[in-house]
Amino acid sequence: MDEIEINQFGIEITRKCNMKCDFCIRGKSQNVEINDEIINEIFDSLSKFEKVHIGSINLTGGEPFLTSEKLIKVINELMKRNIKVDWLSITTNGSVFDEYIIYALNLMNEYAEFGVTLRISADPHHVINKDKLNANIEKFRQSFKGKLEVQVDVPFILPGYSHKTNFNCTKFLIDINQNLIIAAKLIR
């Protein structure tokens, strides 16, 4: 086989999560994470092609920052197999921060042609408060080598929730908007 081009590629790193949101699209947190064998199988299947180009890889969870070693494993496999990637994106709740995460983000930034997007699901139903979220975003920015795009996703229309809840979501978004790139999702 010659070459393959993939526009978007997603890998669920873990089902573990430190939040207990009853509306989560992923369901209840589970003590499960991707193992190295599966990561190898994913990239072995892509290595059958001489040339692989991925537009965007999104690493998700649960909370992917609870298993930063798996993030590093994915990036190392991409580099080892010389798989070209334009963007790397991680979806997180923004509540976890440590030196391994910064190492993983910087490693991704060095490898991805256009950089890293950190997508933070900032929802008023999450336990994290806006001060801690802002502090973690600032830690990410200060520790990161290069430009880090931060998107904060806040749901505006929550089926089954009151207008007051939707108003609080909007207020929460305004409260955490400190020079961030805002990507507001409409949930139907």
Coordinates of C-alpha atoms in Angstrom, one line a residue:
M1 CA 0.0 0.0 0.0
D2 CA 1.2 3.5 -0.9
E3 CA -0.1 6.2 1.3
I4 CA -3.1 7.2 3.4
E5 CA -4.4 10.6 4.5
I6 CA -6.7 10.8 7.5
N7 CA -8.5 14.1 8.2
Q8 CA -9.4 13.4 11.9
F9 CA -8.3 10.6 14.1
G10 CA -9.4 10.0 17.7
I11 CA -8.0 7.8 20.5
E12 CA -9.8 7.4 23.8
I13 CA -6.8 7.1 26.2
T14 CA -8.8 6.2 29.3
R15 CA -12.3 5.8 30.8
K16 CA -11.0 7.1 34.2
C17 CA -12.3 10.4 35.3
N18 CA -12.1 12.5 38.4
M19 CA -15.5 14.1 37.8
K20 CA -18.9 12.5 38.2
C21 CA -21.1 14.4 35.7
D22 CA -24.4 12.6 35.2
F23 CA -24.8 14.1 31.7
C24 CA -21.4 12.9 30.4
I25 CA -21.4 11.6 26.8
R26 CA -18.9 8.9 27.9
G27 CA -21.1 7.6 30.7
K28 CA -19.9 6.7 34.2
S29 CA -16.1 6.7 34.9
Q30 CA -14.5 3.3 34.7
N31 CA -11.1 2.2 35.9
V32 CA -10.0 1.4 32.3
E33 CA -7.2 2.8 30.2
I34 CA -5.8 1.9 26.8
N35 CA -2.9 -0.6 27.0
D36 CA 0.3 -0.5 25.1
E37 CA -0.6 -3.5 23.0
I38 CA -3.7 -1.6 21.6
I39 CA -1.6 1.5 21.0
N40 CA 0.9 -0.6 19.1
E41 CA -1.8 -2.3 17.0
I42 CA -3.3 1.1 16.0
F43 CA 0.0 2.3 14.7
D44 CA 1.1 -1.1 13.3
S45 CA -2.1 -0.9 11.1
L46 CA -1.1 2.6 9.9
S47 CA 2.5 1.5 9.3
K48 CA 1.4 -0.7 6.5
F49 CA 1.4 2.4 4.4
E50 CA 4.6 4.0 3.1
K51 CA 3.3 7.5 3.9
V52 CA 0.8 8.4 6.5
H53 CA -0.6 11.9 7.1
I54 CA -3.1 12.7 9.8
G55 CA -4.7 16.2 9.8
S56 CA -5.7 16.1 13.5
I57 CA -5.4 13.6 16.3
N58 CA -7.7 14.1 19.3
L59 CA -6.8 12.3 22.5
T60 CA -9.8 12.0 24.8
G61 CA -11.0 10.2 27.9
G62 CA -12.5 10.1 30.6
E63 CA -9.8 12.5 31.8
P64 CA -6.7 11.8 29.6
F65 CA -4.4 13.8 32.0
L66 CA -5.0 11.0 34.6
T67 CA -2.8 8.8 32.4
S68 CA -0.1 11.1 31.0
E69 CA 2.2 8.1 30.4
K70 CA -0.3 6.9 27.7
L71 CA -0.2 10.3 26.1
I72 CA 3.6 10.1 25.9
K73 CA 3.4 6.5 24.5
V74 CA 1.1 7.7 21.7
I75 CA 3.4 10.6 20.8
N76 CA 6.5 8.3 20.9
E77 CA 4.8 5.8 18.5
L78 CA 3.9 8.6 16.1
M79 CA 7.5 9.8 16.1
K80 CA 9.0 6.3 15.9
R81 CA 6.9 5.5 12.8
N82 CA 7.3 8.9 11.3
I83 CA 3.6 9.6 11.0
K84 CA 3.0 13.1 9.9
V85 CA 0.5 15.0 12.1
D86 CA -0.7 18.6 11.6
W87 CA -2.5 19.2 14.9
L88 CA -2.7 17.3 18.2
S89 CA -5.6 18.0 20.4
I90 CA -6.4 16.9 23.9
T91 CA -9.9 17.2 25.5
T92 CA -9.7 17.6 29.3
N93 CA -11.7 19.0 32.2
G94 CA -8.7 21.2 33.1
S95 CA -8.5 20.0 36.7
V96 CA -5.3 17.9 36.5
F97 CA -1.9 19.4 36.2
D98 CA 1.6 17.9 36.7
E99 CA 5.1 17.9 35.1
Y100 CA 4.4 14.8 33.0
I101 CA 1.4 16.5 31.4
I102 CA 3.7 19.5 30.5
Y103 CA 6.3 17.1 29.2
A104 CA 3.6 15.3 27.0
L105 CA 2.3 18.6 25.7
N106 CA 5.7 19.9 24.8
L107 CA 6.6 16.6 23.2
M108 CA 3.4 16.9 21.1
N109 CA 4.1 20.5 20.2
E110 CA 7.6 19.6 18.9
Y111 CA 6.2 16.9 16.8
A112 CA 2.9 18.3 15.4
E113 CA 3.5 20.6 12.4
F114 CA 1.0 23.3 13.5
G115 CA 0.9 22.6 17.3
V116 CA -1.3 21.6 20.1
T117 CA -4.9 22.5 21.0
L118 CA -5.9 22.0 24.6
R119 CA -9.7 21.7 24.7
I120 CA -11.1 22.3 28.2
S121 CA -14.6 21.2 28.9
A122 CA -15.5 23.9 31.4
D123 CA -18.9 23.2 32.7
P124 CA -20.5 24.6 35.8
H125 CA -21.5 21.0 36.7
H126 CA -17.8 20.0 37.0
V127 CA -16.5 20.2 40.6
I128 CA -13.5 22.4 39.5
N129 CA -14.1 26.1 40.3
K130 CA -13.3 28.9 37.9
D131 CA -10.3 30.1 40.0
K132 CA -8.7 26.7 39.9
L133 CA -9.4 26.4 36.2
N134 CA -7.9 29.8 35.4
A135 CA -4.9 28.9 37.6
N136 CA -4.3 25.6 35.7
I137 CA -4.7 27.3 32.4
E138 CA -2.1 29.8 33.4
K139 CA 0.2 27.0 34.6
F140 CA -0.2 25.3 31.2
R141 CA 0.6 28.5 29.4
Q142 CA 3.7 29.3 31.5
S143 CA 5.1 25.8 31.3
F144 CA 4.5 25.3 27.6
K145 CA 7.2 25.9 25.1
G146 CA 5.6 27.7 22.1
K147 CA 2.1 28.8 21.4
L148 CA -0.6 26.8 23.1
E149 CA -4.1 27.2 21.8
V150 CA -6.6 26.9 24.6
Q151 CA -10.3 26.3 23.7
V152 CA -12.9 26.4 26.4
D153 CA -16.0 24.5 25.6
V154 CA -19.1 25.4 27.6
P155 CA -22.5 23.9 26.8
F156 CA -25.2 26.5 26.3
I157 CA -28.4 24.5 25.7
L158 CA -28.8 21.7 28.1
P159 CA -31.9 19.6 27.5
G160 CA -33.9 19.0 30.6
Y161 CA -32.1 21.8 32.5
S162 CA -33.7 25.1 33.5
H163 CA -33.1 28.5 31.9
K164 CA -31.3 29.5 35.1
T165 CA -28.8 26.6 34.5
N166 CA -28.2 27.8 30.9
F167 CA -27.8 31.3 32.2
N168 CA -25.2 30.0 34.7
C169 CA -23.3 28.3 31.9
T170 CA -23.1 31.5 30.0
K171 CA -22.0 33.4 33.1
F172 CA -19.4 30.8 33.8
L173 CA -18.0 31.2 30.3
I174 CA -17.8 35.0 30.7
D175 CA -16.1 34.6 34.1
I176 CA -13.3 32.4 32.8
N177 CA -12.7 34.3 29.6
Q178 CA -9.2 35.6 30.1
N179 CA -7.7 36.0 26.6
L180 CA -8.8 32.5 25.6
I181 CA -10.0 31.2 22.3
I182 CA -13.6 30.3 23.0
A183 CA -15.2 27.5 21.2
A184 CA -18.8 27.3 22.4
K185 CA -20.6 24.0 21.7
L186 CA -24.3 23.8 21.2
I187 CA -25.6 20.6 22.7
R188 CA -28.9 19.4 21.2

